PDB file of C-alpha atoms in Angstrom:
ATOM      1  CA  UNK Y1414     187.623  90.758 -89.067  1.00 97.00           C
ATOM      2  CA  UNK Y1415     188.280  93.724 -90.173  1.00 98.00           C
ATOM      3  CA  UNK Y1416     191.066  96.123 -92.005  1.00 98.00           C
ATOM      4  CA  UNK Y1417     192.892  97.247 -88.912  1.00 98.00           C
ATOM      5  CA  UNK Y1418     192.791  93.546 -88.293  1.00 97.00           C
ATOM      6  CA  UNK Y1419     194.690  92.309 -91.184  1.00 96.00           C
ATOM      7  CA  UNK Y1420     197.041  94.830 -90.959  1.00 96.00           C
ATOM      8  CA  UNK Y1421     197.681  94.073 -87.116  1.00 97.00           C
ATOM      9  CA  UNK Y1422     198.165  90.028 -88.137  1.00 97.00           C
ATOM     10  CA  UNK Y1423     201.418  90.583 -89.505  1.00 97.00           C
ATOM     11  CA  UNK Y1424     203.055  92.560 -86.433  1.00 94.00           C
ATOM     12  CA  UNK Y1425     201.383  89.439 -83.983  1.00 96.00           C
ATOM     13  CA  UNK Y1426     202.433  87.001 -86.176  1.00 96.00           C
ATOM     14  CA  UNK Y1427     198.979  85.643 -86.872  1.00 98.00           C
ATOM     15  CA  UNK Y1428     198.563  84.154 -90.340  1.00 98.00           C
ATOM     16  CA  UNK Y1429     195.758  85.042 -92.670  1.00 98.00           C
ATOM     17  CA  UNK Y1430     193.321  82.466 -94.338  1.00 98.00           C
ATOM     18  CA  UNK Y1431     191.100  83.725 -97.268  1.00 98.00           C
ATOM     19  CA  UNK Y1432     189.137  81.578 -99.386  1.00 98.00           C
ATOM     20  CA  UNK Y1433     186.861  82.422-102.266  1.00 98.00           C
ATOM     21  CA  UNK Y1434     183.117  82.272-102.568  1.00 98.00           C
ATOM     22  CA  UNK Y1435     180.187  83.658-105.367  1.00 98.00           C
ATOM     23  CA  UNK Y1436     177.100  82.589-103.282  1.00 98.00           C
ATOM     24  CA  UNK Y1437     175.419  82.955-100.179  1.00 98.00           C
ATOM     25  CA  UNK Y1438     175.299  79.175 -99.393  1.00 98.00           C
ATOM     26  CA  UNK Y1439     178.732  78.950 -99.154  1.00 98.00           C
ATOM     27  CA  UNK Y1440     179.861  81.823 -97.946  1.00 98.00           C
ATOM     28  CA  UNK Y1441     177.915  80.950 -94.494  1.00 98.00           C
ATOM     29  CA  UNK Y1442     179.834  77.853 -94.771  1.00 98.00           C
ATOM     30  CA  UNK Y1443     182.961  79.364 -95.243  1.00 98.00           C
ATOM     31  CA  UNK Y1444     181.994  82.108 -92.666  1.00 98.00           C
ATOM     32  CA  UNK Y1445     180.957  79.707 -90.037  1.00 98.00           C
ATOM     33  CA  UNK Y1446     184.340  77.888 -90.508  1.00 98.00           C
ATOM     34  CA  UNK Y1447     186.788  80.888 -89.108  1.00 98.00           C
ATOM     35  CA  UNK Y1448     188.162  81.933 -92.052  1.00 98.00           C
ATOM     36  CA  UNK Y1449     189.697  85.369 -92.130  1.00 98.00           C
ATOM     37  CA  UNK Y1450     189.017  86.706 -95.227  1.00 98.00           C
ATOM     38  CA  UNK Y1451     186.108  85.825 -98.718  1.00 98.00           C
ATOM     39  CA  UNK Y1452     186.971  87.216-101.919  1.00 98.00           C
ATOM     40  CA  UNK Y1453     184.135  87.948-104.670  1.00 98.00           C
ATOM     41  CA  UNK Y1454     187.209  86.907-107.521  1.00 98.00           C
ATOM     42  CA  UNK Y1455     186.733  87.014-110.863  1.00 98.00           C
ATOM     43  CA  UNK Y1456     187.448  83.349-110.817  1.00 97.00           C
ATOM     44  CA  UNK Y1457     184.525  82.976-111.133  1.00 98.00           C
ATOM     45  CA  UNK Y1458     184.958  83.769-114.846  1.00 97.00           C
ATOM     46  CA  UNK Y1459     186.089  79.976-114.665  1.00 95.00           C
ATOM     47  CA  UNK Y1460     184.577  78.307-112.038  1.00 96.00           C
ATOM     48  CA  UNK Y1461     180.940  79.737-112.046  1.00 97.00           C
ATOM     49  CA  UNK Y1462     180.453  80.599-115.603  1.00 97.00           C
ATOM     50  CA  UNK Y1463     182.693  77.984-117.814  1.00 96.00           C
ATOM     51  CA  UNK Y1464     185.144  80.422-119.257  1.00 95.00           C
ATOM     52  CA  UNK Y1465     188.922  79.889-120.167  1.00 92.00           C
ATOM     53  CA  UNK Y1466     189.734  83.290-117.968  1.00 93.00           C
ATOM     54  CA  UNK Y1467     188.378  85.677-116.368  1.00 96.00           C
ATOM     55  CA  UNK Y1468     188.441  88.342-118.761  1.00 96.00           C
ATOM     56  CA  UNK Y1469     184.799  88.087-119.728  1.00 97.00           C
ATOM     57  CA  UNK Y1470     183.742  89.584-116.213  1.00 98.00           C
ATOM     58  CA  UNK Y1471     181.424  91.959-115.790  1.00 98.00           C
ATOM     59  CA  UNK Y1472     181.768  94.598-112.967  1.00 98.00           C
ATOM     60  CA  UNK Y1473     177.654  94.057-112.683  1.00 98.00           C
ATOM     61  CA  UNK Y1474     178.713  90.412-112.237  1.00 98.00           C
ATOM     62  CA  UNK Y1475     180.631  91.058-109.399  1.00 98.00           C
ATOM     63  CA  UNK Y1476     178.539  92.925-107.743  1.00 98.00           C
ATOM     64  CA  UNK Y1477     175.351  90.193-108.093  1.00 98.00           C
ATOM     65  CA  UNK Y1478     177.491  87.500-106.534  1.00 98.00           C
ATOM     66  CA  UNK Y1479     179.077  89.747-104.209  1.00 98.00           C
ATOM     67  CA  UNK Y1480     175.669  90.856-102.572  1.00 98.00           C
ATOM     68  CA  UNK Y1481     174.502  87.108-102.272  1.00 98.00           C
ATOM     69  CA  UNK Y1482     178.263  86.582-100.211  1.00 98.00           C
ATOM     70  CA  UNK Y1483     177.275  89.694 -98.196  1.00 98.00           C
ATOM     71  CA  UNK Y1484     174.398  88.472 -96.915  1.00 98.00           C
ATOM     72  CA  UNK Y1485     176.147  85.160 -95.374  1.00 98.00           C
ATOM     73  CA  UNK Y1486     179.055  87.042 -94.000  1.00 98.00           C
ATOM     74  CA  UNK Y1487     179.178  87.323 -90.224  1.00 98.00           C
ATOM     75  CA  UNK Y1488     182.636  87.591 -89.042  1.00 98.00           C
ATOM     76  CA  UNK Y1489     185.140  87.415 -92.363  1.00 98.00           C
ATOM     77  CA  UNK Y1490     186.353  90.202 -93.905  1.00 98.00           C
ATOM     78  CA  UNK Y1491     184.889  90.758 -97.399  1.00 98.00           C
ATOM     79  CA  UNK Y1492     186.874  91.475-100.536  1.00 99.00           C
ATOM     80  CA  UNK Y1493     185.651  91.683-104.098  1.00 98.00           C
ATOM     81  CA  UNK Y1494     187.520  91.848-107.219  1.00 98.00           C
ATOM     82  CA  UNK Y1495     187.624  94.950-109.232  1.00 98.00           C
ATOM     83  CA  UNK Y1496     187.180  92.623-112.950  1.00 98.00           C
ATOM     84  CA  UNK Y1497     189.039  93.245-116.067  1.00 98.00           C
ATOM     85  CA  UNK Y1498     188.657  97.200-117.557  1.00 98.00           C
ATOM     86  CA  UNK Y1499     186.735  98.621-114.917  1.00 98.00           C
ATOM     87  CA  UNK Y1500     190.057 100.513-113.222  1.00 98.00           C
ATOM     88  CA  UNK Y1501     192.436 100.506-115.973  1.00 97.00           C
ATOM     89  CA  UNK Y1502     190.550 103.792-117.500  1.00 98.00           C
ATOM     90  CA  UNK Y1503     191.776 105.901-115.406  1.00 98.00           C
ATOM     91  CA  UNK Y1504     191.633 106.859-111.646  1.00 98.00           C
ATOM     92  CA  UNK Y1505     188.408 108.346-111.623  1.00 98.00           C
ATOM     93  CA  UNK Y1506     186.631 105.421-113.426  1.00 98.00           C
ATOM     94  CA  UNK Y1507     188.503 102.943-110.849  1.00 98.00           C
ATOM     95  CA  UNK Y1508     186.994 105.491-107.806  1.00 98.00           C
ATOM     96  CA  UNK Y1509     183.688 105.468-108.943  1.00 98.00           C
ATOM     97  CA  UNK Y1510     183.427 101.437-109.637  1.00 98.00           C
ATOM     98  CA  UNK Y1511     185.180 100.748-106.368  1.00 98.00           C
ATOM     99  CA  UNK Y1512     182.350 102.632-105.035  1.00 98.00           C
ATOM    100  CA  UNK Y1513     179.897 100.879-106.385  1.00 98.00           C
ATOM    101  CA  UNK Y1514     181.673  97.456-105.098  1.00 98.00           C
ATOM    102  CA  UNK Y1515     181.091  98.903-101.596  1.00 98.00           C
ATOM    103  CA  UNK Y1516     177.839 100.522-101.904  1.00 98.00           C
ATOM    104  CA  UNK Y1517     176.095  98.476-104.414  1.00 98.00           C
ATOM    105  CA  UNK Y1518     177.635  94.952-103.260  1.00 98.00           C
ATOM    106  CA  UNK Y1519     178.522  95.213 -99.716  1.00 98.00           C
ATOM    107  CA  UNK Y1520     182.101  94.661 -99.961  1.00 98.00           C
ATOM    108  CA  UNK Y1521     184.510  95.638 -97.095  1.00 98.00           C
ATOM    109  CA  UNK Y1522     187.331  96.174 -99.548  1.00 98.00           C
ATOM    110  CA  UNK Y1523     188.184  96.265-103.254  1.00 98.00           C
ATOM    111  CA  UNK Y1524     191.168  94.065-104.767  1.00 98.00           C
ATOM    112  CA  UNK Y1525     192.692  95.124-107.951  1.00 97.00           C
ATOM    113  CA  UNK Y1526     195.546  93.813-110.081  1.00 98.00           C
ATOM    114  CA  UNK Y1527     199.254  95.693-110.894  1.00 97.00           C
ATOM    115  CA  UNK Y1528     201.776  97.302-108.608  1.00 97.00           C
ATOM    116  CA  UNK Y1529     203.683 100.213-110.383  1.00 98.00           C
ATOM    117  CA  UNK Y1530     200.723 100.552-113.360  1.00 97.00           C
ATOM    118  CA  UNK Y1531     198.112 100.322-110.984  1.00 98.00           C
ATOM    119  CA  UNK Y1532     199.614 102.729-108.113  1.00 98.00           C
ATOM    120  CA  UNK Y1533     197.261 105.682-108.907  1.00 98.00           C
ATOM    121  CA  UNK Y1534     194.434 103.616-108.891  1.00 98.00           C
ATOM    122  CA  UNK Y1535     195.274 102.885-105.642  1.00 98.00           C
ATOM    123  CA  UNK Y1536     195.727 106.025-104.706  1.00 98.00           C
ATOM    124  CA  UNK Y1537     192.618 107.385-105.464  1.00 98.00           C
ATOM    125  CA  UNK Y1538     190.710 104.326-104.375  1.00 98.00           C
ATOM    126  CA  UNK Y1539     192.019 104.706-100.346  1.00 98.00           C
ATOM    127  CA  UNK Y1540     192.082 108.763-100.657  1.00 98.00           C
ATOM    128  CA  UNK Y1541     188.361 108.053-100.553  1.00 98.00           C
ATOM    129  CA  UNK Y1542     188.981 105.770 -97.493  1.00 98.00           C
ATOM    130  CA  UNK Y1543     188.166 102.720 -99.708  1.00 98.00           C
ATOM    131  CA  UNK Y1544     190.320  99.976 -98.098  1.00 98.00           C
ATOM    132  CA  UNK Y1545     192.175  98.178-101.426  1.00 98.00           C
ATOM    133  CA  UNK Y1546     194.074  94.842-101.313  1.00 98.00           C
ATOM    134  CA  UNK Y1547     196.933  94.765-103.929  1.00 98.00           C
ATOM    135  CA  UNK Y1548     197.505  92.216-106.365  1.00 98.00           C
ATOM    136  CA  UNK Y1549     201.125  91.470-108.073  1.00 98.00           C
ATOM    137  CA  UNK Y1550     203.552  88.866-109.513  1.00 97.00           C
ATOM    138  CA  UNK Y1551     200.598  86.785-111.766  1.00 96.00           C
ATOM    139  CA  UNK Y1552     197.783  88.866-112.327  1.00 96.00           C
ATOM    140  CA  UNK Y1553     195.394  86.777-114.487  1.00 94.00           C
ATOM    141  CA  UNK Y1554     193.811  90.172-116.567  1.00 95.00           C
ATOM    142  CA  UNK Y1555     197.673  90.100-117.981  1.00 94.00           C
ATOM    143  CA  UNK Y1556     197.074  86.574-118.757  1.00 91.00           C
ATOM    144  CA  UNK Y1557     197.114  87.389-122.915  1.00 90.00           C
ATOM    145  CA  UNK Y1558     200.415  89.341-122.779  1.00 91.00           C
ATOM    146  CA  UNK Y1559     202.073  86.603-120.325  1.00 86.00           C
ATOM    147  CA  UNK Y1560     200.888  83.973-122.442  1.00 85.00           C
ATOM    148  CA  UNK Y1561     199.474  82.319-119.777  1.00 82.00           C
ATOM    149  CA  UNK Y1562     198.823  81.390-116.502  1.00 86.00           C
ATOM    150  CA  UNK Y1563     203.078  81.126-115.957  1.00 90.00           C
ATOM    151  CA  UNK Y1564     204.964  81.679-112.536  1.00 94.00           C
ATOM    152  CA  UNK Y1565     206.432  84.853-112.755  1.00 95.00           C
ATOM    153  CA  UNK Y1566     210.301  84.965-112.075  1.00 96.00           C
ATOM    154  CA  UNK Y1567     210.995  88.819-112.668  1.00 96.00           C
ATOM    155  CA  UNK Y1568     211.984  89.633-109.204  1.00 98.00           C
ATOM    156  CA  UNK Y1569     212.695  93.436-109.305  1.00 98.00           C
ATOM    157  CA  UNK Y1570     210.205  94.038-110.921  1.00 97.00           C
ATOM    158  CA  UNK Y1571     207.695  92.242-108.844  1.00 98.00           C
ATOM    159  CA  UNK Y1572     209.536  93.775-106.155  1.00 98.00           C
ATOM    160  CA  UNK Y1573     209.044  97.361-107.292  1.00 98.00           C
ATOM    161  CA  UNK Y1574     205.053  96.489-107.120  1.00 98.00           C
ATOM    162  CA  UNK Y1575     205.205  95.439-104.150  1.00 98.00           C
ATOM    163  CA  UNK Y1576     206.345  98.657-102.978  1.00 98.00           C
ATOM    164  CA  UNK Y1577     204.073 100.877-105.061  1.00 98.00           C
ATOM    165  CA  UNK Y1578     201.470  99.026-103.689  1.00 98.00           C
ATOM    166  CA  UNK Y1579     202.500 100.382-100.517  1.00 98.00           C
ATOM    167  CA  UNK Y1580     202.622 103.084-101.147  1.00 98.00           C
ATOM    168  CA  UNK Y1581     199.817 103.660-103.023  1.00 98.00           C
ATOM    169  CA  UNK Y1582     197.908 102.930 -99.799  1.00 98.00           C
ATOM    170  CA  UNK Y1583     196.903  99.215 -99.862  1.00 98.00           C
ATOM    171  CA  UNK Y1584     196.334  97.236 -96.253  1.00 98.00           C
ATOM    172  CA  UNK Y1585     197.049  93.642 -97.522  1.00 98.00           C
ATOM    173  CA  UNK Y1586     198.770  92.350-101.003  1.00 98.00           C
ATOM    174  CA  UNK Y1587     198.104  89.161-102.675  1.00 98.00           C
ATOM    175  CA  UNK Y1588     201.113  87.786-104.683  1.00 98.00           C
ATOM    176  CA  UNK Y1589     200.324  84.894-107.100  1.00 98.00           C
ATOM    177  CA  UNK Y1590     202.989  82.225-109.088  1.00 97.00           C
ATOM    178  CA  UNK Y1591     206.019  83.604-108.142  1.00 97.00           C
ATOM    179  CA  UNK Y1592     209.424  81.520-106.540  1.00 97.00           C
ATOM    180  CA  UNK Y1593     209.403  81.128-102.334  1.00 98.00           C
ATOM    181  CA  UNK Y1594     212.127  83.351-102.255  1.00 98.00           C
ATOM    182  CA  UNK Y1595     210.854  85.936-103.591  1.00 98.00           C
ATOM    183  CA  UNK Y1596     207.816  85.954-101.902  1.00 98.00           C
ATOM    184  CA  UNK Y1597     209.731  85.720 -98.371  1.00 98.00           C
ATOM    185  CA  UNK Y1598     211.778  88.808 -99.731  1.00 98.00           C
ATOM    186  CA  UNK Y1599     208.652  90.644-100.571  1.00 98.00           C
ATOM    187  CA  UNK Y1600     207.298  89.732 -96.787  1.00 98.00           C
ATOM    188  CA  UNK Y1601     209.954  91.616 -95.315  1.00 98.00           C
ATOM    189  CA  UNK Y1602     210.297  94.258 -97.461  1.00 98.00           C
ATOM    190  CA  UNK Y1603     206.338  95.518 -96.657  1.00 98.00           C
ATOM    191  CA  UNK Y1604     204.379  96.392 -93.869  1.00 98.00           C
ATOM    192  CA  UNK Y1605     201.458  95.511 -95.087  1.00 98.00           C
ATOM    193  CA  UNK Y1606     200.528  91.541 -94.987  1.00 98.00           C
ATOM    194  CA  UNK Y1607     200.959  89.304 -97.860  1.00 98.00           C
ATOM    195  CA  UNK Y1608     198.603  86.567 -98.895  1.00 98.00           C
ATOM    196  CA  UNK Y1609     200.291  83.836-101.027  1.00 98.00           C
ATOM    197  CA  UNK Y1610     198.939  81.943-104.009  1.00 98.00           C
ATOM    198  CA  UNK Y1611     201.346  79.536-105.163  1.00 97.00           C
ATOM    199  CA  UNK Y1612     204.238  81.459-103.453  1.00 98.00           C
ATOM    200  CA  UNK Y1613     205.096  79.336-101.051  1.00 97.00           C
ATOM    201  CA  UNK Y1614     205.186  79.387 -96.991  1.00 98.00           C
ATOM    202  CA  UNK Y1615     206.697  82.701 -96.190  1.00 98.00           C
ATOM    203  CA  UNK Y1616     203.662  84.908 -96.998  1.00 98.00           C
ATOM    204  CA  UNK Y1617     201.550  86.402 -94.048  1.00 98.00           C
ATOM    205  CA  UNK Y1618     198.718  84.139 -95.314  1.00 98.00           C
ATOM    206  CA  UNK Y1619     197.111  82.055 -98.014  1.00 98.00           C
ATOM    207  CA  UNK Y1620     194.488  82.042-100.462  1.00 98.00           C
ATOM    208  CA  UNK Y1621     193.036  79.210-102.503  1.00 98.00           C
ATOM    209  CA  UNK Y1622     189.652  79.492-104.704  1.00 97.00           C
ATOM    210  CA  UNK Y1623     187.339  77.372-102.482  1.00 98.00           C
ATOM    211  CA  UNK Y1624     186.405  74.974-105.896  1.00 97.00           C
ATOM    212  CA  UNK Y1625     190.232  73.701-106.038  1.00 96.00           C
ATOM    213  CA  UNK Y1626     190.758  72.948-102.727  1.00 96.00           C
ATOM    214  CA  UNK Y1627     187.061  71.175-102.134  1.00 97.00           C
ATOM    215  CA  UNK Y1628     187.796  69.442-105.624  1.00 96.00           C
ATOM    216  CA  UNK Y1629     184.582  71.137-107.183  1.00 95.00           C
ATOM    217  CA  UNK Y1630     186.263  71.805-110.707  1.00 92.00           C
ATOM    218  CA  UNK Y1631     188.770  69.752-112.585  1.00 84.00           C
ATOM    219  CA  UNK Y1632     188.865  71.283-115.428  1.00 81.00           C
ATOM    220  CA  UNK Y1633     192.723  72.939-115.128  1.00 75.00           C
ATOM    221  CA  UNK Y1634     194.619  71.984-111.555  1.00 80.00           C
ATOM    222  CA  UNK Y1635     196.993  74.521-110.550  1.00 83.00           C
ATOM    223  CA  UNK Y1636     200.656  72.831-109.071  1.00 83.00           C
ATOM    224  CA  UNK Y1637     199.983  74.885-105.899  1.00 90.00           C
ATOM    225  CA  UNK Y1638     196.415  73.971-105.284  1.00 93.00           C
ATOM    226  CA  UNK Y1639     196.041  71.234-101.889  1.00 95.00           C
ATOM    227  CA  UNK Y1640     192.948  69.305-102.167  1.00 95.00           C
ATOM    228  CA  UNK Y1641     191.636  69.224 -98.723  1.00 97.00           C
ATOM    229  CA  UNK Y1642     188.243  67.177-100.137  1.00 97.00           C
ATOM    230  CA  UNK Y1643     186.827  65.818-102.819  1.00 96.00           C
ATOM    231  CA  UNK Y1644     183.233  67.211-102.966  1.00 97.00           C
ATOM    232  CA  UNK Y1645     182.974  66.808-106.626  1.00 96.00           C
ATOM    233  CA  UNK Y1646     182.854  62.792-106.560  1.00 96.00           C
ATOM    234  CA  UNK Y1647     180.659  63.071-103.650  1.00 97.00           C
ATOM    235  CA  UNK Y1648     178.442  64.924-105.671  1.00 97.00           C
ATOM    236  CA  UNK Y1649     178.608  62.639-108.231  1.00 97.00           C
ATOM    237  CA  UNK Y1650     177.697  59.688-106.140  1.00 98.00           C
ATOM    238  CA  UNK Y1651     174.600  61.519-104.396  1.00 98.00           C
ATOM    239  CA  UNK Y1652     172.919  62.428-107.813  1.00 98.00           C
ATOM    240  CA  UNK Y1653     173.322  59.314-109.053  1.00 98.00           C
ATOM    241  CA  UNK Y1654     171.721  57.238-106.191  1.00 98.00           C
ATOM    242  CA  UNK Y1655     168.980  60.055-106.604  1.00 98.00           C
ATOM    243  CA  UNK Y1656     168.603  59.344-110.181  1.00 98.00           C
ATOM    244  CA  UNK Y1657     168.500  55.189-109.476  1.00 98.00           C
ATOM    245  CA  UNK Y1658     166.324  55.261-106.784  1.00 97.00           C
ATOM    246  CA  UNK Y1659     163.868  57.436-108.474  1.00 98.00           C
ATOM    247  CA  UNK Y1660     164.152  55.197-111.758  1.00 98.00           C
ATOM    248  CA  UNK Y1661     163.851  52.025-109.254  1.00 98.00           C
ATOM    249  CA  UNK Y1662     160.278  53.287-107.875  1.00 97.00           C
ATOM    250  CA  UNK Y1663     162.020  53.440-104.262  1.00 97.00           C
ATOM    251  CA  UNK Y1664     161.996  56.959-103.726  1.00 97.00           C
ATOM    252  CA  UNK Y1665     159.887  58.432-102.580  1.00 97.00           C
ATOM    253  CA  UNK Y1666     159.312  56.129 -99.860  1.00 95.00           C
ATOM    254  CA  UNK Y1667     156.749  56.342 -96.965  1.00 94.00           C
ATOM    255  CA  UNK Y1668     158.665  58.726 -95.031  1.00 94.00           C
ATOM    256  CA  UNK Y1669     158.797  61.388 -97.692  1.00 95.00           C
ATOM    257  CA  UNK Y1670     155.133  61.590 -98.296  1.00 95.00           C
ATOM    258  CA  UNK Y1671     152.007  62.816 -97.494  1.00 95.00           C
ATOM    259  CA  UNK Y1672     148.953  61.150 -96.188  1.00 89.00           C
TER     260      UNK Y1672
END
């Protein structure tokens, strides 16, 4: 997969699939399985590291985790997230650290939060032919002046980001927690494709972080999350026949030794 790719999906019709991942283990997995897209997020603020948000992220953070994706990509397109202050200086400081993304981590593509307030970003990102993936309606580095992580019902505004993202030069725009119908009216009103999260069936594709939808963390459920397994209880029961059969004296058996 690649940009000219995504942006071709939406004039065939073809919807997108992106999924996260923060290791190389699973991003074979993920790789192997067809999906179109990875994304380095700074979910993993949350999900990796324990935190309440993703704030916390480092840009050096995302570009360990998004080297050890990198090297079990084979066919999906690879996006990583530009984290909390490292574009919001200005457009030179978002250049140089989309750079590094690329050069440093791998990454096919940068994805940054903000339509309108993030436009000359943007701009300065794909003037350096730095493929960028926008990010509107929830962003989660607003999540302190939102108050939350809240579905976002503001429609021209969202609307007007939409469009700057555009603009601004982005190939594909993920829009998070907003209503269905504005999402479908966003859809038409772009070229570019749209990846939903929690905006309902109209987008030109999804995304999900890959620890919701395998049931891997439990600690806060989004409404729009589908659990498609639930890894984390299989986990659960694997470790703790481990631990009894090692506390029973019956592993390791015969099989697993040495003689």
């Amino acid at each position: 997969m690649t940009v000219p790719d995504f942006l071709a999906a939406k004039s065939r019709g073809v919807r997108l699939t992106m999924l996260t991942a923060y290791d190389y283990t699973m991003a074979r997995l993920l790789d192997a399985s067809g999906v179109d897209g990875l994304l380095v997020g700074d979910s993993l603020g949350m999900v990796v590291q324990g935190h309440e948000h993703s704030l916390g992220v480092t840009l050096d953070e995302v570009i360990y985790h998004t080297k050890m994706v990198a090297r079990g990509v084979r066919h999906a397109l690879l996006v990583a997230d530009m984290p909390f202050m490292s574009f919001q200086v200005s457009p030179q400081q978002a250049l140089e650290n989309a750079g590094r993304l690329v050069k440093e981590g791998g990454a096919h593509a940068v994805k940054l939060e903000g339509g309108v307030r993030s436009a000359a970003a943007m701009a300065a990102i794909t003037s350096a032919d730095i493929p960028v993936m926008g990010h509107i309606g929830l962003t989660p580095q607003s999540v302190r002046r939102v108050g939350g992580f809240r579905v976002q019902r503001d429609e021209a505004r969202i609307l007007d980001d939409a469009l700057a993202t555009e603009q601004a030069g982005a190939f594909a725009l993920v829009v998070e927690c907003v209503p269905a119908d504005t999402a479908q009216k966003i859809t038409k009103a772009v070229k570019i494709p749209t990846i939903g999260i929690g905006a309902g069936v109209a987008c030109d594709g999804q995304v999900l972080v890959t620890h919701d939808m395998l049931g891997l963390f439990d600690d806060f459920k989004p409404r729009f999350v589908k659990q498609y397994a639930d890894l984390g209880q299989e986990i659960l029961r694997a470790v703790e026949g481990y631990c009894r059969e090692v506390r029973e004296g019956t592993f390791p058996a015969a099989e697993h030794s040495f003689r």
